[in-house]
Short mmCIF file of C-alpha atoms and ligand atoms in Angstrom, two decimals:
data_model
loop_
_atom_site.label_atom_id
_atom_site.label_comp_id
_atom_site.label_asym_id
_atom_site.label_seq_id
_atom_site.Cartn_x
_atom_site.Cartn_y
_atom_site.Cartn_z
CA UNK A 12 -18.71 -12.12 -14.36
CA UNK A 13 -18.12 -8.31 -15.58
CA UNK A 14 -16.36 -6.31 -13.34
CA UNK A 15 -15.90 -2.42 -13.26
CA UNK A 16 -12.24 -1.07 -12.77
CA UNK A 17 -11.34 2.50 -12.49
CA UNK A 18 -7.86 3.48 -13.62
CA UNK A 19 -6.09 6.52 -12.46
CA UNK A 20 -2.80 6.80 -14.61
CA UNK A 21 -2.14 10.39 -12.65
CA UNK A 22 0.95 11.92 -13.78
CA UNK A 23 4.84 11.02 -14.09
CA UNK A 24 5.40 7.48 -15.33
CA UNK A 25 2.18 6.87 -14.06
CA UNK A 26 0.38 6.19 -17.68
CA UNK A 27 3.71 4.01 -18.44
CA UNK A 28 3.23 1.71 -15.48
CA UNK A 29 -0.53 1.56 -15.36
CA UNK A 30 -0.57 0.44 -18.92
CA UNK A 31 1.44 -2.73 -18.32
CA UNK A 32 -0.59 -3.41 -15.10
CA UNK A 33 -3.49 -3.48 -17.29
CA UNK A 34 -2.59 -5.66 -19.65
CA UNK A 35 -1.74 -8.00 -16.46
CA UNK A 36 -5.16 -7.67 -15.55
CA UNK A 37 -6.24 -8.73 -19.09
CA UNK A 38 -4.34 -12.13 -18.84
CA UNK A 39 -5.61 -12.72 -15.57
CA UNK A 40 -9.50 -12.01 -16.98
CA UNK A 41 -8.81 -13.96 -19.84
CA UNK A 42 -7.45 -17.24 -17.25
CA UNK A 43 -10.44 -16.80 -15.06
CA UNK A 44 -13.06 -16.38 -17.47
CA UNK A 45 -14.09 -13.11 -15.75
CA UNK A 46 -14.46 -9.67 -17.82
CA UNK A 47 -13.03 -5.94 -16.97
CA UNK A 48 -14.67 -3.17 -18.32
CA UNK A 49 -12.11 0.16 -17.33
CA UNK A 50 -12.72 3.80 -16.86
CA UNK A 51 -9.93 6.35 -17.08
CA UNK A 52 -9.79 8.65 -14.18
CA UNK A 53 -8.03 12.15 -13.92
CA UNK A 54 -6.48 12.70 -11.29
CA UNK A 55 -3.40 15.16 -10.33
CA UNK A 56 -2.07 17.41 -12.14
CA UNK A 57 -3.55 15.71 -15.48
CA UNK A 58 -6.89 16.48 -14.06
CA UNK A 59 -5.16 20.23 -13.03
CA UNK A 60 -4.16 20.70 -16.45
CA UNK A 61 -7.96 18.92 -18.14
CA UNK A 62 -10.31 20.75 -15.68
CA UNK A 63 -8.21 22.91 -13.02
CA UNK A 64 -8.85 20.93 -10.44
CA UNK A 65 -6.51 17.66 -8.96
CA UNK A 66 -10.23 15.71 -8.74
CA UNK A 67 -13.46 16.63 -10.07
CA UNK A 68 -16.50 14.89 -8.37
CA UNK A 69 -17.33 13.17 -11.46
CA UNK A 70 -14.03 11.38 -10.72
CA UNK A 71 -15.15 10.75 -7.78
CA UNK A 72 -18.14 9.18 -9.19
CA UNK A 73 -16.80 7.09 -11.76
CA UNK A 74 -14.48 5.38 -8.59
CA UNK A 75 -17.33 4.92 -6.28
CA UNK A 76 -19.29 3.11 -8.76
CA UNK A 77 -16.57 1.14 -9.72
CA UNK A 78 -15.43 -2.06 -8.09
CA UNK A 79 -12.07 -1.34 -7.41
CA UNK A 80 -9.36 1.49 -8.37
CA UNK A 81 -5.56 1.15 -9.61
CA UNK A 82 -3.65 4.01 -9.37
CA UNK A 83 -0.20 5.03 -11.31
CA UNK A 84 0.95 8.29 -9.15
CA UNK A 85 0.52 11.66 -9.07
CA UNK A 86 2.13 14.52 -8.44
CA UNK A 87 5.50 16.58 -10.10
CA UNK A 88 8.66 17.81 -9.75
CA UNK A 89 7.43 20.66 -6.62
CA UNK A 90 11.01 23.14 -7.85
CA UNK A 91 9.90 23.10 -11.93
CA UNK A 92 6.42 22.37 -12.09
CA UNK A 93 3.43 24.92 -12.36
CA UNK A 94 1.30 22.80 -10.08
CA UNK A 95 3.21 23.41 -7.41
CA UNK A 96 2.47 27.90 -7.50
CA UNK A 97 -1.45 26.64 -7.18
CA UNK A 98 -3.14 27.53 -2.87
CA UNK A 99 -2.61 23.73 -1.58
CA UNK A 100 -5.73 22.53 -2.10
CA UNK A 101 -5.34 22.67 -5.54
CA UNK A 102 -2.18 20.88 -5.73
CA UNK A 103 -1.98 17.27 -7.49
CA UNK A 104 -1.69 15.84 -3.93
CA UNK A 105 -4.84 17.61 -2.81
CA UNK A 106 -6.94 15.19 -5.22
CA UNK A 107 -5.22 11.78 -3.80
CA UNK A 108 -6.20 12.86 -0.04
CA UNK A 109 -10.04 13.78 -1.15
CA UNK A 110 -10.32 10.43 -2.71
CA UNK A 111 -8.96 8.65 0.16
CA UNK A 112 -11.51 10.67 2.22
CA UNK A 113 -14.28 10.46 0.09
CA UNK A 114 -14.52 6.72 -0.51
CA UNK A 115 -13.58 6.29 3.47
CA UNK A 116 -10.36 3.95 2.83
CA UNK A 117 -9.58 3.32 6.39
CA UNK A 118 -7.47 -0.08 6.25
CA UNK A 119 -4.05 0.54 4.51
CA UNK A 120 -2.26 -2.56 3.59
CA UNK A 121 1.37 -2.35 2.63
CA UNK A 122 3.20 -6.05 1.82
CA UNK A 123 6.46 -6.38 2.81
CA UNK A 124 8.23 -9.51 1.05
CA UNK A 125 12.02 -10.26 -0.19
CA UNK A 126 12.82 -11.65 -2.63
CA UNK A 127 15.12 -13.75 -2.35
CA UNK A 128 16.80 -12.21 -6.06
CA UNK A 129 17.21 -9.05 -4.46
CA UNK A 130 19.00 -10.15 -1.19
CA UNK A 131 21.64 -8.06 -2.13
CA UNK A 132 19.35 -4.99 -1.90
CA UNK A 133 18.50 -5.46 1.59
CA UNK A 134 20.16 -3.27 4.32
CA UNK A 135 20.01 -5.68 7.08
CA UNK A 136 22.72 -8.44 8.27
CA UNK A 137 23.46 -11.65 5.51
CA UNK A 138 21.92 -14.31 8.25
CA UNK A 139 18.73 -12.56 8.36
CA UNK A 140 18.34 -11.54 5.05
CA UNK A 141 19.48 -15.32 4.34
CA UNK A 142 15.96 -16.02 6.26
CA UNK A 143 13.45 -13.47 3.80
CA UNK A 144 10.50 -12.03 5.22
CA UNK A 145 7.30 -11.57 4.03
CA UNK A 146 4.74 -9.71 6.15
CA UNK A 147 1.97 -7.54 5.69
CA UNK A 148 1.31 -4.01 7.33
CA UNK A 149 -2.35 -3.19 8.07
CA UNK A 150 -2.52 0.40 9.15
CA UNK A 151 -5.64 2.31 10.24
CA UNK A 152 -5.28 5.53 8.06
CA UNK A 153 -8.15 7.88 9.20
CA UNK A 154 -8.73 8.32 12.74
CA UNK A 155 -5.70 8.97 15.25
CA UNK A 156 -3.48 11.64 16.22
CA UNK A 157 -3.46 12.68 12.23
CA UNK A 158 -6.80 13.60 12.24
CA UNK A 159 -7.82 14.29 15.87
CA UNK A 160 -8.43 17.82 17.51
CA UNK A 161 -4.92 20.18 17.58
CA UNK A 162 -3.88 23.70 18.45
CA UNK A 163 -1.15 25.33 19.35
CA UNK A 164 -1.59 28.87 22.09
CA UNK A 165 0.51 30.84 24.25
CA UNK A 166 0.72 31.33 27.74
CA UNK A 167 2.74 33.63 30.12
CA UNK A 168 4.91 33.79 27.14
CA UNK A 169 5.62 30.17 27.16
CA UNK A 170 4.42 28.34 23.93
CA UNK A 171 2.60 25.09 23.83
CA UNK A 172 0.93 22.54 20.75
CA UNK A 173 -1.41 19.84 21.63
CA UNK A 174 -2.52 17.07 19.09
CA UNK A 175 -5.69 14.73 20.20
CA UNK A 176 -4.87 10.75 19.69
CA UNK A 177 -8.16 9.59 19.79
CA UNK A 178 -9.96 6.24 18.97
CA UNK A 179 -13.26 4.89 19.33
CA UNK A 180 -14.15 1.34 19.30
CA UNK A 181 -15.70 0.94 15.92
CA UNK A 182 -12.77 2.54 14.59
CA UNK A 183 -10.67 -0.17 15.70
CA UNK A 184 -12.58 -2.76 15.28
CA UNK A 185 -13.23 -2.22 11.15
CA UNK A 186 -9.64 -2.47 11.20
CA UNK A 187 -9.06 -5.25 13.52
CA UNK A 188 -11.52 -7.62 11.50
CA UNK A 189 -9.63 -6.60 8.19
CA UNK A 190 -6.56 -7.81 9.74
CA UNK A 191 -8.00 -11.08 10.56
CA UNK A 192 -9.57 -11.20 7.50
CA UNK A 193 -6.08 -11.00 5.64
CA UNK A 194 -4.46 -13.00 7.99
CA UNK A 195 -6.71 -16.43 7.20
CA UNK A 196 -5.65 -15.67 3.14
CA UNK A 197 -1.85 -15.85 4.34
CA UNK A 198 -0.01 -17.59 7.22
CA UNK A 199 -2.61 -16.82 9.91
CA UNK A 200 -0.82 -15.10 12.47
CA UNK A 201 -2.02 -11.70 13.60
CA UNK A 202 0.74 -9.08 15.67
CA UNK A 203 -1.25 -6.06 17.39
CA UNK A 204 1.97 -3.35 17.66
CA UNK A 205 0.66 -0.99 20.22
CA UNK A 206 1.90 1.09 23.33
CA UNK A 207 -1.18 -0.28 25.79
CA UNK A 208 1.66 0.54 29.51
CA UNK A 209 1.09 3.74 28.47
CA UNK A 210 -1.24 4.78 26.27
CA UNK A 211 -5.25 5.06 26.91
CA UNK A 212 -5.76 4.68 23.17
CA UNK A 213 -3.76 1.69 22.99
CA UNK A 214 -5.39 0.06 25.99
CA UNK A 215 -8.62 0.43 24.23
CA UNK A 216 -7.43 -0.97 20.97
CA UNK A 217 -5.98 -4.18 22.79
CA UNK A 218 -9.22 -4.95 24.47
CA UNK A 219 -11.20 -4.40 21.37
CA UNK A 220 -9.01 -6.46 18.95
CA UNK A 221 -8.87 -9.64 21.96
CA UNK A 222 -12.25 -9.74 21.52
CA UNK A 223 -12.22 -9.80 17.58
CA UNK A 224 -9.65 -12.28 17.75
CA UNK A 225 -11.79 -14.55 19.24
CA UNK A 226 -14.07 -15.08 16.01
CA UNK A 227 -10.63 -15.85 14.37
CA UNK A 228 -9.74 -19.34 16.27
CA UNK A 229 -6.92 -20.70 13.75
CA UNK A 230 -5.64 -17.24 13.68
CA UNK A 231 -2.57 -16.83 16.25
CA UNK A 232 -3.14 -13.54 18.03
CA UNK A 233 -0.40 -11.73 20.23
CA UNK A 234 0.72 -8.01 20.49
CA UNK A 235 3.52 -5.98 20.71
CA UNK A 236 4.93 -2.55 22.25
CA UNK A 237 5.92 -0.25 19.22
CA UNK A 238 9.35 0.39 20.21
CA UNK A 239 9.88 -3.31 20.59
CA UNK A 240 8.16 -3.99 17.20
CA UNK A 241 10.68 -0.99 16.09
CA UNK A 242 13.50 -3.17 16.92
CA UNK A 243 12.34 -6.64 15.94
CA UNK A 244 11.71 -5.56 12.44
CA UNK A 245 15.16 -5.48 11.62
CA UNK A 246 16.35 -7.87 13.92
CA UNK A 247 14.16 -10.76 12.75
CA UNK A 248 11.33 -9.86 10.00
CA UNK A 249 10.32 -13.22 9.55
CA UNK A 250 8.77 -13.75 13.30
CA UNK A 251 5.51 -11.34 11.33
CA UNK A 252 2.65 -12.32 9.05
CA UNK A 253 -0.06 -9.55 9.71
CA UNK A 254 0.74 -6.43 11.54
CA UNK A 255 -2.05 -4.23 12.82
CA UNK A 256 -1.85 -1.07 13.69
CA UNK A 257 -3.08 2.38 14.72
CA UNK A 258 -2.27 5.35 12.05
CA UNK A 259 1.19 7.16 13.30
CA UNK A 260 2.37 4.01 14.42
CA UNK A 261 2.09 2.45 10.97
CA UNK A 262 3.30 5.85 9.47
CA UNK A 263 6.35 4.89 10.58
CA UNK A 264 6.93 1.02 11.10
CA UNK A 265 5.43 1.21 7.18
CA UNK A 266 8.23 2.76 6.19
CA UNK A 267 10.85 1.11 8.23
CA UNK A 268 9.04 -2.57 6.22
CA UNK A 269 9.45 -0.87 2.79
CA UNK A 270 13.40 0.14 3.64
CA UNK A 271 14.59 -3.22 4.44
CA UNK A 272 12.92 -4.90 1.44
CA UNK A 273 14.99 -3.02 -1.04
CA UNK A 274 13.70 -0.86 -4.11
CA UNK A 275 10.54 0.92 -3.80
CA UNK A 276 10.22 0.11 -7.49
CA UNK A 277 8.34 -3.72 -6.27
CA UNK A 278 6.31 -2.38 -3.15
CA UNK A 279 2.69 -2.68 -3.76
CA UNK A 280 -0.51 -1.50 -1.44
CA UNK A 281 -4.08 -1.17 -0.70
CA UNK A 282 -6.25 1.07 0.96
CA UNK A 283 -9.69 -0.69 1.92
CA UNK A 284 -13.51 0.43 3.03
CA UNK A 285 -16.14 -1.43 4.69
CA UNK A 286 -16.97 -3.10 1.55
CA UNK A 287 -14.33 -5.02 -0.53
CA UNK A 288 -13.69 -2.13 -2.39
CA UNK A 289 -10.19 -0.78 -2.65
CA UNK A 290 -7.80 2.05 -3.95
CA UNK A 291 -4.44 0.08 -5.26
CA UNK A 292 -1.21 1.79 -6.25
CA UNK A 293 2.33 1.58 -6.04
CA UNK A 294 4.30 2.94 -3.10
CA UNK A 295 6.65 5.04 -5.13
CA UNK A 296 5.66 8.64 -6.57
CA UNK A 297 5.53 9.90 -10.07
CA UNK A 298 9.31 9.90 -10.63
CA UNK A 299 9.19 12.67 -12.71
CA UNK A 300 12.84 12.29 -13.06
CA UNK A 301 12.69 9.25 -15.73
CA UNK A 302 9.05 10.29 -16.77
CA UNK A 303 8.27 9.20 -20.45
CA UNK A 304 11.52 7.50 -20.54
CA UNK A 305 10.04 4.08 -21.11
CA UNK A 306 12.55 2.52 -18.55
CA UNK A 307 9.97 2.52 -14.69
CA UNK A 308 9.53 -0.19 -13.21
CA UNK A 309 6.16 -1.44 -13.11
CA UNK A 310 6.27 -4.48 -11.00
CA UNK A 311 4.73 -2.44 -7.54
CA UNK A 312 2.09 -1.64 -10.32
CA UNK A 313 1.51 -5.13 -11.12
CA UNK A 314 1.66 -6.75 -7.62
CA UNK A 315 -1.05 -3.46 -6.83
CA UNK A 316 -3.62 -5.28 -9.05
CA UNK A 317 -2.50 -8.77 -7.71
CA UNK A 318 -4.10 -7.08 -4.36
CA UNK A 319 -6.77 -5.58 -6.64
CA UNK A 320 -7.35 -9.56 -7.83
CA UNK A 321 -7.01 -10.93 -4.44
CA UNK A 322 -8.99 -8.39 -1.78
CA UNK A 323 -11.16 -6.67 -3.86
CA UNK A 324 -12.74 -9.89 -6.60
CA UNK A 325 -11.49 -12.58 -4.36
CA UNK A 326 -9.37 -14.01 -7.33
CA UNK A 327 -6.45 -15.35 -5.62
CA UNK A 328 -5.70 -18.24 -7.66
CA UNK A 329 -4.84 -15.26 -10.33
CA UNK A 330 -3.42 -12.96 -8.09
CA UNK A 331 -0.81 -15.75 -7.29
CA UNK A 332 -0.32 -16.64 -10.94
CA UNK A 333 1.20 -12.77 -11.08
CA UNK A 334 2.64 -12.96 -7.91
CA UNK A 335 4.58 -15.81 -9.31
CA UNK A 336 5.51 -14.48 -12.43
CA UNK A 337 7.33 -11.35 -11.00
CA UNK A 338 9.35 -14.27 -8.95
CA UNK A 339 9.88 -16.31 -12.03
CA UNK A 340 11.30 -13.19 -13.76
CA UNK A 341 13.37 -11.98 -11.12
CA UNK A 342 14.80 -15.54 -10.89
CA UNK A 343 15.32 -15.48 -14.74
CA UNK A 344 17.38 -12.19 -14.29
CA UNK A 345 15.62 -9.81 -15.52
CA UNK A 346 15.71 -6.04 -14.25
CA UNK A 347 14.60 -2.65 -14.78
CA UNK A 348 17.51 -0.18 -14.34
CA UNK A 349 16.40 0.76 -10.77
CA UNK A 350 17.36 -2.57 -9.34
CA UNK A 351 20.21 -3.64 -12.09
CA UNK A 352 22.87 -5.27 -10.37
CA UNK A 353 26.01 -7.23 -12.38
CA UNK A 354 25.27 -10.20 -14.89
CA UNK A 355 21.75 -9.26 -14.93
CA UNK A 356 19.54 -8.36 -18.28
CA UNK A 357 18.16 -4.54 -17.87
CA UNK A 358 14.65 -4.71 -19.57
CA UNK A 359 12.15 -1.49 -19.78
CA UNK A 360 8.88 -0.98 -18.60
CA UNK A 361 7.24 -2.73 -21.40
CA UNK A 362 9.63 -5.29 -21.89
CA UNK A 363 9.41 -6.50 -18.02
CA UNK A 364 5.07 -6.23 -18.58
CA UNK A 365 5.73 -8.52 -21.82
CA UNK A 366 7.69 -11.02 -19.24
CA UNK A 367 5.55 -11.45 -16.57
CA UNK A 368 2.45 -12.04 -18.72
CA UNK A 369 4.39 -14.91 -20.65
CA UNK A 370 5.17 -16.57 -16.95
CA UNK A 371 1.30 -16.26 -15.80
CA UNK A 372 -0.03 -19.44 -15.47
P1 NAD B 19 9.54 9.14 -6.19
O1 NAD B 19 9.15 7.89 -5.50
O2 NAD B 19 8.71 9.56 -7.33
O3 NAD B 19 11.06 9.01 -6.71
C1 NAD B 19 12.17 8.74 -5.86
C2 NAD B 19 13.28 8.03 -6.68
O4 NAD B 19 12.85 6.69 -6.94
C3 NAD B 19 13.53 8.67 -8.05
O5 NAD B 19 14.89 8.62 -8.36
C4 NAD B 19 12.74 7.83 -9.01
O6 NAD B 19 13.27 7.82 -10.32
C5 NAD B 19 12.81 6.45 -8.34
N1 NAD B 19 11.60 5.65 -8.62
C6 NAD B 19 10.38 5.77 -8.04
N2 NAD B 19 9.52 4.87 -8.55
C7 NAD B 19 10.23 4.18 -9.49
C8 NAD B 19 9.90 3.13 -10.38
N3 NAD B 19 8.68 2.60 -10.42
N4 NAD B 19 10.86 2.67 -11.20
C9 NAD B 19 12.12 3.17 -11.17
N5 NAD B 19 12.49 4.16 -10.34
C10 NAD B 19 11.56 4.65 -9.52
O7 NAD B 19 9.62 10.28 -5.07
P2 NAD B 19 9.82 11.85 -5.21
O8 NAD B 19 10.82 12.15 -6.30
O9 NAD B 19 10.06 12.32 -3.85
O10 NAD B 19 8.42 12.41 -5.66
C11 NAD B 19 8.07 12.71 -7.01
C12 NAD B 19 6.59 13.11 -7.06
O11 NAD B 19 5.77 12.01 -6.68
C13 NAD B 19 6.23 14.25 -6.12
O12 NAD B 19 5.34 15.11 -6.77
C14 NAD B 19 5.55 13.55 -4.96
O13 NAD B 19 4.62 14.38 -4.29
C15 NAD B 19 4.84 12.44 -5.71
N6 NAD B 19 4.44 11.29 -4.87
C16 NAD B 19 3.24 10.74 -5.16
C17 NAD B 19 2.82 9.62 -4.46
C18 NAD B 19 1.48 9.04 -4.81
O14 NAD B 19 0.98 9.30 -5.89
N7 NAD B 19 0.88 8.24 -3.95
C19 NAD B 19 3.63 9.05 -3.47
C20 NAD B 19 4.89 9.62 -3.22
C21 NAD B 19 5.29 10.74 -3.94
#
């Protein structure tokens, strides 16, 4: 089977750590027997600087017919960089949020995992690092308080701002199914973190993702208040497998995942439609500070089209093969200079690509 793959280098060390990602992917076509054909994608200020715009709708194009996307990063350094003196919405940045919108990614998935070679990395007590983690946020990204009706007025003097939280029930149930979805590839537990004793639009989401739960019956359902799920994160990340969430909520409790995991040098993610299409990239930016440098890590590059493997072509028994390679690497002691530590070998962006293809099997 030939499938279509849209890469989006963008800007930065994005080219450097796209490249080895690709030539992942081209080990794990040549184990399955599958075929990629690829299409290079401006986007950012490389499309700013080709066309004058951060996305041109023949991008868009080329992605939408595509069957999946990997993305590098975009974007530059805001104090040097010309980009930067363009109206907003002709900024890199402006290009990433029209493709988001565009092909309607509403399902963001960011993996949280230790490993247990970085240990020393995580912020969080010995006895629970001792334990690892490895869960998986699933964030509704475009509905919400983010996108929902705002203003901001005067009166008698006095001002006021109001922002709209609002949800229907489609909305959450698109999401609630991709959760469930996720959960039956991985340890089949599913955590709704919501704030339903107070919140309308979290009572609403709990009644609509009860009743999805019940076409999951090996998947364990419960929920959570936010400000509980807050504090059990770093108190005990191993109780979670699949988080679900609403969009501010996993703003935040995204981040809070990604922090006590370590560097965000090996933090992948997804953002999913309706289909199994996706848009994959690292959680990092453009790091324009070691740009061209040859020395990025590309591992959140390469566990991105693990995802790519697994979600979007169902090819999980390859998407583990590179999943397990990073591990076998790490355990080997190899390390790009962002997550060096002593006795270690430092290896560049390449040279970690070149070891994680040889362990793919
Ligand atoms: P950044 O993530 O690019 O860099 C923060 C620090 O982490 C830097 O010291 C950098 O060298 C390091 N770092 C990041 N990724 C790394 C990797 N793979 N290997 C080794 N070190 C790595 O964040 P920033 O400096 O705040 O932003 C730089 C640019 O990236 C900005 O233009 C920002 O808008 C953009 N950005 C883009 C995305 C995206 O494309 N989705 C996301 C975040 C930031």
């Amino acid at each position: 089977m030939n499938y279509n793959i849209s890469l989006i280098p963008g800007d930065g060390i994005g080219p450097e750590i796209v490249a080895e990602a690709k030539r992942v992917l081209d080990k794990a076509a040549e184990m399955s027997g599958n075929t990629f054909s690829y299409k290079e994608v401006l986007m950012g200020g490389a499309s700013i600087d080709a066309t004058g715009l951060p996305l041109t709708d023949e991008a868009i194009a080329t992605c939408k017919a595509s069957d999946a996307v990997l993305m590098g990063s975009i974007g530059g350094d805001a104090r040097t960089s010309s980009w930067y003196r363009l109206p907003p919405d002709k900024r890199p940045e402006a290009g990433l949020l029209k493709l988001r919108k565009s092909l309607n990614l509403f399902a963001n998935l960011r993996p949280a995992y230790l490993y247990p070679e970085l240990k020393s990395a995580c912020p969080l007590k010995e006895e629970i690092a001792d334990r690892g983690f490895d869960l998986m946020m699933v964030r509704e990204l475009t509905g919400g308080l983010y996108f929902g009706e705002r203003k901001t007025f005067e009166k008698d003097g006095v001002k006021t701002a109001i922002d709209t939280l609002s949800y229907n029930e489609n909305e959450i149930r698109r999401v609630a199914i991709k959760a469930f979805e996720i959960a039956e590839k991985r340890r089949k537990k599913v955590t709704l973190v919501d704030k339903a004793n107070v919140l309308d639009s979290s009572r609403l989401w709990r009644a609509v993702v009860i009743e999805v739960a019940k076409d999951y019956p090996d998947v364990t359902f419960e929920t959570m208040l936010v400000d509980n799920s807050a504090m059990q994160l770093v108190k005990d990340p191993a109780q979670f497998d699949v988080m679900l969430t609403e969009n501010m909520f996993g703003d935040i409790l995204s981040d809070e995942a990604s922090m006590i995991s370590g560097s965000i040098g090996m933090l992948s993610s997804a953002s999913l439609n309706e289909t199994r299409f996706g848009l994959y990239e690292p959680s990092g930016g453009s790091a324009p500070d070691i740009a061209g440098r040859g020395i990025a890590n590309p591992i959140a590059t390469i566990l991105s089209a693990a995802m790519l493997l697994r979600y979007s072509l169902d090819m999980d028994r390859e998407a583990d093969a590179i999943e397990n390679a990073v591990r076998k690497v790490l355990a080997d002691g190899y390390r790009t200079i962002d997550i060096m530590a002593e006795g270690m070998k430092q290896v560049g962006t390449k040279e970690m690509g070149d070891l994680i293809i040889e362990r793919m099997e």
